[in-house]
Amino acid sequence: MIFNSLTFIFLCFIPCILCILVAEKAGGRFRIRIQNVILLLFSLLFFAWSGTQYIKALIFLIVLNYVLGLLGKRSRALLIIGVVLILGVLFYYKYLNLIITTYNDILHRDFFLWEIIAPLGISFIIFQCISYLMDLYQGKAQTCRNFLDFALYISFFPKLSQGPIVKYKDMEAQLKYRTITYDKFLRGLERFIMGLSKKVLIADILGQTSSSIFYSMGMGMDAGTAWIALISYSFGLYMDFSGYSDMAIGMAAMMGFEFKENFNFPYLSTSITEFWRRWHMSLGAWFREYLYFPLGGSRKGNVYLNLFVVFLATGIWHGAAWVYLFWGAMHGVCVVVERYIMKKSWYEKIPVFLRWAATFFIVNIGWITFNVTKFDEFTEFLGYLFGMGTPISFTGPFYLTPRLVTLWAVVILGTLIFSRKKVQVQLIKWNEESQVFNGIKYVFLLGCLLLCFVTSVSEGYQPFLYFQF
């Protein structure tokens, strides 16, 4: 069950919202408790839809962390035991087959591969579990003694499958005290529709183009076709993942919760370091707080080594393939080099546009690894980008349709216009003061919602790209 499917919207999301609103309207002493029960039940339904056999893994992680939290708030031994067990679950579901495959390839063995399918959102669940134990050990959070609240924190379905990664200390008070206001609900609904539109009306169409080109990679292609595939994937990935985050933040707001932003116009970055402050910000914050700082950060040890280790871990987290390790190492090298040269006088004199172009180029080269499974496929496609492929009968113009160009323009203009603070301030002002503006906005959102439904019915739905991680 995924957010852009009609199954989710009509069998999970809308019934859940209606039940929550009824409980909110009824009020009473146990209003929050009743809402939490409702949210937990729908969260378990959402998780079980991908396979009831995975419920036991979710329950194990919830019980394990709950018990460890009760037993040893400041115990280093229990922290280590807990982190090892939690990472063991992640290793089993996500990396065991990679290790066995590598072992077989190197030693030419035929060791048995387990048929393992990772549970929904396992990487995000694991990170939330670790952050809870780490925060307890460091005294940054209080032990959760209510099992219902803790189970809801781990399994809350808006953030379950792709984040944003929410720390318990940021959600603790909201599990006990929150209200659903008309304004908050309306803003959440608007955000949900915008996220759904970014996914269904933009990301999926861009994804069709990039997927068809990458799928035919072995046939050869010219440089123009390769760049069309890469740019379409880059724009599509951003609209896909930021659209998911919009939907998650919007749904949470409609239920009375507030989540932090997860994207901040990352393609405007003028360095890889800045890119990681703007892209998947909850993931970057997690690695900074729970890996970079414990390693010593910029105060202890070798800061360059610490940075590189963090990005290696980021690559490993993204997938069970060696190309992801290469992707993380590539970003790590760039960040280390930037850290070394950023204060040099000659670096500061480089025009902003050139720094942006270099950053955008490096980020796009990295996205190739998300479309291949082996390093030789990466180098093959890299060669295509620079004209070293064999052109086939249908080249760039075949894919560069008016619809594709229009979607590119929408993504580019949206990134440039809405990133400007003056524009954002003016939109907020119109939203608060202008009935005409609000009328146009609601007609536009309603049109987008209806178009999303029509598109989903006629063309089906595509899974979110970050589901694979």
GROMACS .gro file of C-alpha atoms in nm:
model
  469
    1MET     CA    1   0.000   0.000   0.000
    2ILE     CA    2   0.159   0.326  -0.110
    3PHE     CA    3   0.048   0.686  -0.070
    4ASN     CA    4  -0.034   0.749  -0.437
    5SER     CA    5  -0.259   0.443  -0.471
    6LEU     CA    6  -0.637   0.468  -0.460
    7THR     CA    7  -0.633   0.168  -0.225
    8PHE     CA    8  -0.441   0.366   0.033
    9ILE     CA    9  -0.644   0.684  -0.008
   10PHE     CA   10  -0.987   0.522   0.016
   11LEU     CA   11  -0.920   0.222   0.243
   12CYS     CA   12  -0.665   0.365   0.485
   13PHE     CA   13  -0.617   0.741   0.474
   14ILE     CA   14  -0.976   0.869   0.447
   15PRO     CA   15  -1.123   0.619   0.701
   16CYS     CA   16  -0.840   0.700   0.942
   17ILE     CA   17  -0.896   1.074   0.909
   18LEU     CA   18  -1.270   1.036   0.961
   19CYS     CA   19  -1.220   0.829   1.276
   20ILE     CA   20  -0.965   1.080   1.409
   21LEU     CA   21  -1.199   1.373   1.345
   22VAL     CA   22  -1.490   1.196   1.516
   23ALA     CA   23  -1.271   1.136   1.822
   24GLU     CA   24  -1.152   1.499   1.812
   25LYS     CA   25  -1.509   1.627   1.792
   26ALA     CA   26  -1.624   1.404   2.075
   27GLY     CA   27  -1.349   1.540   2.298
   28GLY     CA   28  -1.330   1.409   2.649
   29ARG     CA   29  -1.056   1.304   2.884
   30PHE     CA   30  -0.937   1.012   2.670
   31ARG     CA   31  -0.946   1.190   2.334
   32ILE     CA   32  -0.572   1.156   2.266
   33ARG     CA   33  -0.563   0.797   2.389
   34ILE     CA   34  -0.848   0.698   2.157
   35GLN     CA   35  -0.684   0.875   1.865
   36ASN     CA   36  -0.355   0.700   1.933
   37VAL     CA   37  -0.529   0.362   1.931
   38ILE     CA   38  -0.693   0.448   1.600
   39LEU     CA   39  -0.363   0.563   1.449
   40LEU     CA   40  -0.181   0.252   1.571
   41LEU     CA   41  -0.443   0.020   1.422
   42PHE     CA   42  -0.430   0.193   1.084
   43SER     CA   43  -0.050   0.200   1.097
   44LEU     CA   44  -0.042  -0.176   1.154
   45LEU     CA   45  -0.289  -0.221   0.868
   46PHE     CA   46  -0.067  -0.009   0.643
   47PHE     CA   47   0.241  -0.210   0.737
   48ALA     CA   48   0.069  -0.550   0.713
   49TRP     CA   49  -0.060  -0.473   0.365
   50SER     CA   50   0.292  -0.537   0.231
   51GLY     CA   51   0.291  -0.880   0.397
   52THR     CA   52   0.158  -1.000   0.730
   53GLN     CA   53   0.474  -1.207   0.781
   54TYR     CA   54   0.668  -0.884   0.843
   55ILE     CA   55   0.456  -0.784   1.143
   56LYS     CA   56   0.673  -1.000   1.368
   57ALA     CA   57   0.984  -0.801   1.274
   58LEU     CA   58   0.808  -0.474   1.352
   59ILE     CA   59   0.675  -0.605   1.685
   60PHE     CA   60   1.020  -0.740   1.776
   61LEU     CA   61   1.182  -0.399   1.720
   62ILE     CA   62   0.908  -0.219   1.912
   63VAL     CA   63   0.924  -0.456   2.213
   64LEU     CA   64   1.305  -0.469   2.213
   65ASN     CA   65   1.346  -0.092   2.218
   66TYR     CA   66   1.066  -0.040   2.466
   67VAL     CA   67   1.217  -0.289   2.711
   68LEU     CA   68   1.571  -0.155   2.666
   69GLY     CA   69   1.440   0.193   2.729
   70LEU     CA   70   1.284   0.082   3.057
   71LEU     CA   71   1.586  -0.119   3.173
   72GLY     CA   72   1.879   0.106   3.106
   73LYS     CA   73   1.834   0.475   3.036
   74ARG     CA   74   2.202   0.558   3.088
   75SER     CA   75   2.353   0.211   3.056
   76ARG     CA   76   2.633   0.194   2.800
   77ALA     CA   77   2.624  -0.187   2.795
   78LEU     CA   78   2.252  -0.199   2.718
   79LEU     CA   79   2.298   0.071   2.453
   80ILE     CA   80   2.564  -0.137   2.277
   81ILE     CA   81   2.355  -0.455   2.303
   82GLY     CA   82   2.050  -0.275   2.168
   83VAL     CA   83   2.230  -0.112   1.875
   84VAL     CA   84   2.397  -0.443   1.780
   85LEU     CA   85   2.065  -0.630   1.786
   86ILE     CA   86   1.889  -0.357   1.588
   87LEU     CA   87   2.163  -0.341   1.326
   88GLY     CA   88   2.155  -0.720   1.315
   89VAL     CA   89   1.793  -0.704   1.200
   90LEU     CA   90   1.888  -0.453   0.930
   91PHE     CA   91   2.184  -0.667   0.822
   92TYR     CA   92   1.971  -0.979   0.792
   93TYR     CA   93   1.698  -0.823   0.581
   94LYS     CA   94   1.908  -0.589   0.370
   95TYR     CA   95   2.271  -0.701   0.345
   96LEU     CA   96   2.301  -1.076   0.410
   97ASN     CA   97   2.244  -1.173   0.048
   98LEU     CA   98   2.494  -0.910  -0.070
   99ILE     CA   99   2.764  -1.063   0.150
  100ILE     CA  100   2.680  -1.417   0.035
  101THR     CA  101   2.676  -1.312  -0.332
  102THR     CA  102   3.012  -1.136  -0.297
  103TYR     CA  103   3.156  -1.441  -0.120
  104ASN     CA  104   3.034  -1.667  -0.402
  105ASP     CA  105   3.173  -1.438  -0.672
  106ILE     CA  106   3.518  -1.400  -0.516
  107LEU     CA  107   3.573  -1.763  -0.416
  108HIS     CA  108   3.367  -1.915  -0.701
  109ARG     CA  109   3.140  -2.092  -0.458
  110ASP     CA  110   2.771  -2.168  -0.477
  111PHE     CA  111   2.669  -2.092  -0.121
  112PHE     CA  112   2.292  -2.093  -0.069
  113LEU     CA  113   2.115  -1.756  -0.101
  114TRP     CA  114   1.829  -1.687   0.136
  115GLU     CA  115   1.503  -1.567  -0.011
  116ILE     CA  116   1.480  -1.248   0.191
  117ILE     CA  117   1.248  -0.956   0.121
  118ALA     CA  118   1.295  -0.656   0.347
  119PRO     CA  119   0.991  -0.532   0.541
  120LEU     CA  120   0.840  -0.199   0.447
  121GLY     CA  121   1.054   0.096   0.558
  122ILE     CA  122   1.298  -0.119   0.754
  123SER     CA  123   1.586   0.130   0.715
  124PHE     CA  124   1.379   0.419   0.853
  125ILE     CA  125   1.241   0.208   1.139
  126ILE     CA  126   1.593   0.099   1.237
  127PHE     CA  127   1.721   0.458   1.245
  128GLN     CA  128   1.432   0.568   1.467
  129CYS     CA  129   1.503   0.281   1.707
  130ILE     CA  130   1.872   0.370   1.731
  131SER     CA  131   1.803   0.742   1.778
  132TYR     CA  132   1.568   0.661   2.066
  133LEU     CA  133   1.827   0.454   2.253
  134MET     CA  134   2.104   0.706   2.181
  135ASP     CA  135   1.892   0.997   2.305
  136LEU     CA  136   1.807   0.809   2.624
  137TYR     CA  137   2.174   0.732   2.688
  138GLN     CA  138   2.276   1.094   2.628
  139GLY     CA  139   1.991   1.229   2.842
  140LYS     CA  140   1.824   1.408   2.551
  141ALA     CA  141   1.492   1.226   2.586
  142GLN     CA  142   1.277   1.074   2.858
  143THR     CA  143   1.197   0.704   2.872
  144CYS     CA  144   0.863   0.624   2.711
  145ARG     CA  145   0.671   0.419   2.967
  146ASN     CA  146   0.348   0.399   2.769
  147PHE     CA  147   0.376   0.106   2.529
  148LEU     CA  148   0.094   0.235   2.310
  149ASP     CA  149   0.268   0.569   2.257
  150PHE     CA  150   0.600   0.402   2.178
  151ALA     CA  151   0.444   0.157   1.933
  152LEU     CA  152   0.274   0.446   1.756
  153TYR     CA  153   0.599   0.644   1.743
  154ILE     CA  154   0.779   0.357   1.566
  155SER     CA  155   0.495   0.255   1.332
  156PHE     CA  156   0.313   0.586   1.258
  157PHE     CA  157   0.228   0.528   0.892
  158PRO     CA  158   0.284   0.877   0.741
  159LYS     CA  159   0.657   0.846   0.815
  160LEU     CA  160   0.690   0.468   0.815
  161SER     CA  161   0.808   0.381   0.466
  162GLN     CA  162   1.020   0.679   0.352
  163GLY     CA  163   1.050   0.915   0.644
  164PRO     CA  164   1.109   1.187   0.728
  165ILE     CA  165   1.312   1.034   1.010
  166VAL     CA  166   1.148   1.169   1.326
  167LYS     CA  167   1.326   1.148   1.661
  168TYR     CA  168   1.128   1.045   1.965
  169LYS     CA  169   1.224   1.363   2.148
  170ASP     CA  170   1.058   1.564   1.869
  171MET     CA  171   0.739   1.358   1.880
  172GLU     CA  172   0.716   1.283   2.253
  173ALA     CA  173   0.498   1.578   2.354
  174GLN     CA  174   0.276   1.543   2.046
  175LEU     CA  175   0.192   1.185   2.141
  176LYS     CA  176   0.035   1.318   2.459
  177TYR     CA  177  -0.086   1.669   2.378
  178ARG     CA  178  -0.209   1.788   2.040
  179THR     CA  179  -0.514   1.941   1.880
  180ILE     CA  180  -0.653   1.943   1.528
  181THR     CA  181  -0.745   2.295   1.427
  182TYR     CA  182  -0.926   2.399   1.110
  183ASP     CA  183  -0.625   2.593   0.981
  184LYS     CA  184  -0.380   2.311   1.054
  185PHE     CA  185  -0.608   2.055   0.888
  186LEU     CA  186  -0.655   2.274   0.579
  187ARG     CA  187  -0.281   2.339   0.544
  188GLY     CA  188  -0.216   1.968   0.579
  189LEU     CA  189  -0.472   1.885   0.311
  190GLU     CA  190  -0.319   2.140   0.073
  191ARG     CA  191   0.027   1.995   0.135
  192PHE     CA  192  -0.099   1.641   0.077
  193ILE     CA  193  -0.258   1.732  -0.258
  194MET     CA  194   0.054   1.914  -0.374
  195GLY     CA  195   0.270   1.616  -0.283
  196LEU     CA  196   0.035   1.374  -0.458
  197SER     CA  197   0.038   1.596  -0.768
  198LYS     CA  198   0.418   1.613  -0.772
  199LYS     CA  199   0.429   1.235  -0.762
  200VAL     CA  200   0.148   1.139  -1.002
  201LEU     CA  201   0.150   1.426  -1.251
  202ILE     CA  202   0.523   1.494  -1.274
  203ALA     CA  203   0.749   1.231  -1.119
  204ASP     CA  204   0.575   0.927  -1.269
  205ILE     CA  205   0.581   1.071  -1.622
  206LEU     CA  206   0.946   1.170  -1.596
  207GLY     CA  207   1.015   0.826  -1.455
  208GLN     CA  208   0.858   0.657  -1.756
  209THR     CA  209   1.102   0.836  -1.987
  210SER     CA  210   1.413   0.773  -1.779
  211SER     CA  211   1.323   0.409  -1.710
  212SER     CA  212   1.266   0.329  -2.077
  213ILE     CA  213   1.605   0.474  -2.170
  214PHE     CA  214   1.798   0.310  -1.886
  215TYR     CA  215   1.623  -0.020  -1.963
  216SER     CA  216   1.760  -0.012  -2.320
  217MET     CA  217   2.109   0.088  -2.207
  218GLY     CA  218   2.272  -0.226  -2.343
  219MET     CA  219   2.157  -0.140  -2.696
  220GLY     CA  220   2.370   0.175  -2.705
  221MET     CA  221   2.266   0.539  -2.721
  222ASP     CA  222   2.390   0.883  -2.815
  223ALA     CA  223   2.492   1.151  -2.565
  224GLY     CA  224   2.167   1.346  -2.605
  225THR     CA  225   1.954   1.046  -2.515
  226ALA     CA  226   2.172   0.967  -2.213
  227TRP     CA  227   2.143   1.321  -2.081
  228ILE     CA  228   1.765   1.319  -2.135
  229ALA     CA  229   1.746   1.002  -1.925
  230LEU     CA  230   1.967   1.140  -1.649
  231ILE     CA  231   1.801   1.482  -1.623
  232SER     CA  232   1.456   1.324  -1.631
  233TYR     CA  233   1.556   1.084  -1.355
  234SER     CA  234   1.712   1.364  -1.150
  235PHE     CA  235   1.403   1.585  -1.172
  236GLY     CA  236   1.173   1.286  -1.127
  237LEU     CA  237   1.356   1.162  -0.817
  238TYR     CA  238   1.333   1.505  -0.656
  239MET     CA  239   0.961   1.544  -0.732
  240ASP     CA  240   0.900   1.183  -0.624
  241PHE     CA  241   1.076   1.197  -0.289
  242SER     CA  242   0.986   1.557  -0.202
  243GLY     CA  243   0.628   1.475  -0.305
  244TYR     CA  244   0.626   1.184  -0.062
  245SER     CA  245   0.761   1.410   0.214
  246ASP     CA  246   0.492   1.668   0.135
  247MET     CA  247   0.225   1.399   0.165
  248ALA     CA  248   0.371   1.267   0.492
  249ILE     CA  249   0.398   1.614   0.647
  250GLY     CA  250   0.050   1.701   0.522
  251MET     CA  251  -0.112   1.386   0.660
  252ALA     CA  252   0.061   1.432   0.995
  253ALA     CA  253  -0.066   1.790   1.014
  254MET     CA  254  -0.422   1.675   0.943
  255MET     CA  255  -0.387   1.440   1.241
  256GLY     CA  256  -0.250   1.710   1.471
  257PHE     CA  257   0.124   1.638   1.437
  258GLU     CA  258   0.401   1.863   1.311
  259PHE     CA  259   0.700   1.718   1.124
  260LYS     CA  260   1.011   1.907   1.022
  261GLU     CA  261   1.081   1.984   0.659
  262ASN     CA  262   1.278   1.725   0.463
  263PHE     CA  263   1.377   1.922   0.150
  264ASN     CA  264   1.487   2.280   0.089
  265PHE     CA  265   1.538   2.326  -0.288
  266PRO     CA  266   1.849   2.103  -0.304
  267TYR     CA  267   1.915   2.163  -0.674
  268LEU     CA  268   2.004   2.524  -0.601
  269SER     CA  269   2.308   2.412  -0.401
  270THR     CA  270   2.650   2.549  -0.495
  271SER     CA  271   2.845   2.269  -0.323
  272ILE     CA  272   2.794   1.906  -0.231
  273THR     CA  273   2.811   2.006   0.135
  274GLU     CA  274   2.521   2.247   0.083
  275PHE     CA  275   2.334   1.985  -0.119
  276TRP     CA  276   2.332   1.753   0.183
  277ARG     CA  277   2.200   2.033   0.402
  278ARG     CA  278   1.905   2.066   0.164
  279TRP     CA  279   1.840   1.706   0.044
  280HIS     CA  280   1.670   1.452   0.274
  281MET     CA  281   1.750   1.677   0.568
  282SER     CA  282   1.624   1.433   0.831
  283LEU     CA  283   1.869   1.168   0.708
  284GLY     CA  284   2.158   1.415   0.704
  285ALA     CA  285   2.069   1.532   1.054
  286TRP     CA  286   2.055   1.170   1.176
  287PHE     CA  287   2.401   1.086   1.045
  288ARG     CA  288   2.541   1.411   1.178
  289GLU     CA  289   2.404   1.360   1.530
  290TYR     CA  290   2.441   0.984   1.571
  291LEU     CA  291   2.755   0.906   1.370
  292TYR     CA  292   2.957   1.218   1.285
  293PHE     CA  293   2.950   1.369   1.635
  294PRO     CA  294   3.022   1.035   1.815
  295LEU     CA  295   3.319   0.986   1.581
  296GLY     CA  296   3.451   1.321   1.701
  297GLY     CA  297   3.302   1.558   1.448
  298SER     CA  298   3.533   1.848   1.377
  299ARG     CA  299   3.678   1.853   1.730
  300LYS     CA  300   3.833   1.509   1.777
  301GLY     CA  301   4.026   1.284   1.546
  302ASN     CA  302   4.063   1.345   1.176
  303VAL     CA  303   3.770   1.555   1.057
  304TYR     CA  304   3.824   1.448   0.696
  305LEU     CA  305   3.816   1.081   0.791
  306ASN     CA  306   3.504   1.137   1.002
  307LEU     CA  307   3.327   1.301   0.710
  308PHE     CA  308   3.430   1.027   0.470
  309VAL     CA  309   3.310   0.752   0.705
  310VAL     CA  310   2.971   0.923   0.737
  311PHE     CA  311   2.921   0.931   0.362
  312LEU     CA  312   3.035   0.572   0.323
  313ALA     CA  313   2.767   0.482   0.577
  314THR     CA  314   2.515   0.693   0.384
  315GLY     CA  315   2.594   0.497   0.070
  316ILE     CA  316   2.564   0.161   0.247
  317TRP     CA  317   2.231   0.270   0.399
  318HIS     CA  318   2.086   0.344   0.056
  319GLY     CA  319   2.118  -0.006  -0.080
  320ALA     CA  320   2.266  -0.354  -0.073
  321ALA     CA  321   2.492  -0.313  -0.377
  322TRP     CA  322   2.852  -0.203  -0.414
  323VAL     CA  323   2.751   0.079  -0.648
  324TYR     CA  324   2.584   0.251  -0.351
  325LEU     CA  325   2.909   0.227  -0.158
  326PHE     CA  326   3.080   0.394  -0.454
  327TRP     CA  327   2.810   0.663  -0.458
  328GLY     CA  328   2.863   0.736  -0.090
  329ALA     CA  329   3.242   0.741  -0.134
  330MET     CA  330   3.209   0.981  -0.428
  331HIS     CA  331   3.004   1.226  -0.221
  332GLY     CA  332   3.240   1.176   0.072
  333VAL     CA  333   3.545   1.268  -0.138
  334CYS     CA  334   3.369   1.578  -0.269
  335VAL     CA  335   3.273   1.694   0.080
  336VAL     CA  336   3.626   1.634   0.211
  337VAL     CA  337   3.779   1.828  -0.080
  338GLU     CA  338   3.530   2.111  -0.031
  339ARG     CA  339   3.610   2.123   0.341
  340TYR     CA  340   3.979   2.162   0.253
  341ILE     CA  341   3.944   2.429  -0.018
  342MET     CA  342   3.635   2.626   0.082
  343LYS     CA  343   3.834   2.890   0.269
  344LYS     CA  344   4.095   2.932  -0.001
  345SER     CA  345   4.089   3.275  -0.160
  346TRP     CA  346   4.085   3.132  -0.513
  347TYR     CA  347   3.782   2.914  -0.432
  348GLU     CA  348   3.581   3.210  -0.309
  349LYS     CA  349   3.649   3.387  -0.638
  350ILE     CA  350   3.487   3.114  -0.847
  351PRO     CA  351   3.158   3.249  -0.989
  352VAL     CA  352   2.849   3.116  -0.812
  353PHE     CA  353   2.707   2.987  -1.140
  354LEU     CA  354   3.013   2.769  -1.203
  355ARG     CA  355   2.998   2.627  -0.852
  356TRP     CA  356   2.628   2.551  -0.901
  357ALA     CA  357   2.693   2.387  -1.240
  358ALA     CA  358   2.971   2.170  -1.096
  359THR     CA  359   2.751   2.065  -0.803
  360PHE     CA  360   2.453   1.983  -1.024
  361PHE     CA  361   2.679   1.783  -1.256
  362ILE     CA  362   2.831   1.577  -0.973
  363VAL     CA  363   2.492   1.509  -0.815
  364ASN     CA  364   2.353   1.389  -1.148
  365ILE     CA  365   2.652   1.164  -1.213
  366GLY     CA  366   2.589   1.009  -0.873
  367TRP     CA  367   2.226   0.935  -0.962
  368ILE     CA  368   2.347   0.691  -1.231
  369THR     CA  369   2.422   0.443  -0.951
  370PHE     CA  370   2.052   0.441  -0.860
  371ASN     CA  371   1.973   0.297  -1.204
  372VAL     CA  372   2.241   0.028  -1.238
  373THR     CA  373   2.340  -0.278  -1.039
  374LYS     CA  374   2.705  -0.316  -1.136
  375PHE     CA  375   2.999  -0.079  -1.164
  376ASP     CA  376   3.064  -0.168  -1.528
  377GLU     CA  377   2.710  -0.053  -1.610
  378PHE     CA  378   2.790   0.276  -1.438
  379THR     CA  379   3.102   0.330  -1.649
  380GLU     CA  380   2.913   0.225  -1.961
  381PHE     CA  381   2.644   0.487  -1.910
  382LEU     CA  382   2.905   0.746  -1.811
  383GLY     CA  383   3.063   0.683  -2.150
  384TYR     CA  384   2.728   0.743  -2.320
  385LEU     CA  385   2.705   1.085  -2.155
  386PHE     CA  386   3.027   1.187  -2.327
  387GLY     CA  387   2.942   1.049  -2.670
  388MET     CA  388   3.126   0.717  -2.644
  389GLY     CA  389   2.821   0.503  -2.715
  390THR     CA  390   2.686   0.359  -3.036
  391PRO     CA  391   2.375   0.555  -3.144
  392ILE     CA  392   2.065   0.356  -3.231
  393SER     CA  393   1.775   0.443  -3.460
  394PHE     CA  394   1.568   0.629  -3.199
  395THR     CA  395   1.783   0.900  -3.041
  396GLY     CA  396   1.726   1.210  -2.829
  397PRO     CA  397   1.450   1.375  -3.037
  398PHE     CA  398   1.240   1.058  -3.003
  399TYR     CA  399   1.217   1.113  -2.625
  400LEU     CA  400   1.227   1.493  -2.617
  401THR     CA  401   0.852   1.535  -2.650
  402PRO     CA  402   0.658   1.857  -2.579
  403ARG     CA  403   0.517   1.693  -2.264
  404LEU     CA  404   0.866   1.612  -2.135
  405VAL     CA  405   0.995   1.963  -2.207
  406THR     CA  406   0.690   2.110  -2.031
  407LEU     CA  407   0.751   1.899  -1.720
  408TRP     CA  408   1.118   1.997  -1.716
  409ALA     CA  409   1.010   2.361  -1.733
  410VAL     CA  410   0.763   2.314  -1.446
  411VAL     CA  411   1.033   2.161  -1.225
  412ILE     CA  412   1.289   2.429  -1.314
  413LEU     CA  413   1.050   2.721  -1.268
  414GLY     CA  414   0.913   2.574  -0.945
  415THR     CA  415   1.265   2.540  -0.809
  416LEU     CA  416   1.367   2.892  -0.909
  417ILE     CA  417   1.050   3.082  -0.824
  418PHE     CA  418   0.939   2.922  -0.498
  419SER     CA  419   1.289   2.920  -0.354
  420ARG     CA  420   1.282   3.300  -0.333
  421LYS     CA  421   1.190   3.426   0.015
  422LYS     CA  422   1.016   3.734  -0.126
  423VAL     CA  423   0.786   3.512  -0.331
  424GLN     CA  424   0.717   3.286  -0.033
  425VAL     CA  425   0.637   3.583   0.191
  426GLN     CA  426   0.405   3.730  -0.072
  427LEU     CA  427   0.224   3.398  -0.118
  428ILE     CA  428   0.170   3.373   0.259
  429LYS     CA  429   0.037   3.730   0.260
  430TRP     CA  430  -0.206   3.660  -0.024
  431ASN     CA  431  -0.309   3.335   0.143
  432GLU     CA  432  -0.402   3.523   0.460
  433GLU     CA  433  -0.561   3.829   0.303
  434SER     CA  434  -0.690   3.763  -0.049
  435GLN     CA  435  -1.013   3.573  -0.101
  436VAL     CA  436  -0.956   3.582  -0.477
  437PHE     CA  437  -0.614   3.420  -0.437
  438ASN     CA  438  -0.756   3.153  -0.209
  439GLY     CA  439  -1.038   3.084  -0.451
  440ILE     CA  440  -0.793   3.037  -0.740
  441LYS     CA  441  -0.570   2.822  -0.519
  442TYR     CA  442  -0.851   2.587  -0.416
  443VAL     CA  443  -0.979   2.550  -0.773
  444PHE     CA  444  -0.623   2.468  -0.881
  445LEU     CA  445  -0.577   2.213  -0.600
  446LEU     CA  446  -0.914   2.051  -0.671
  447GLY     CA  447  -0.824   2.027  -1.040
  448CYS     CA  448  -0.490   1.866  -0.953
  449LEU     CA  449  -0.660   1.617  -0.719
  450LEU     CA  450  -0.916   1.514  -0.981
  451LEU     CA  451  -0.643   1.483  -1.243
  452CYS     CA  452  -0.443   1.263  -1.005
  453PHE     CA  453  -0.742   1.031  -0.962
  454VAL     CA  454  -0.803   1.014  -1.337
  455THR     CA  455  -0.435   0.944  -1.402
  456SER     CA  456  -0.420   0.675  -1.135
  457VAL     CA  457  -0.726   0.500  -1.277
  458SER     CA  458  -0.617   0.521  -1.642
  459GLU     CA  459  -0.244   0.456  -1.607
  460GLY     CA  460  -0.217   0.277  -1.274
  461TYR     CA  461   0.028   0.391  -1.010
  462GLN     CA  462   0.404   0.376  -0.976
  463PRO     CA  463   0.581   0.299  -0.645
  464PHE     CA  464   0.790   0.572  -0.488
  465LEU     CA  465   1.154   0.550  -0.597
  466TYR     CA  466   1.288   0.559  -0.240
  467PHE     CA  467   1.088   0.247  -0.149
  468GLN     CA  468   1.389   0.045  -0.265
  469PHE     CA  469   1.597   0.190   0.019
   0.00000   0.00000   0.00000
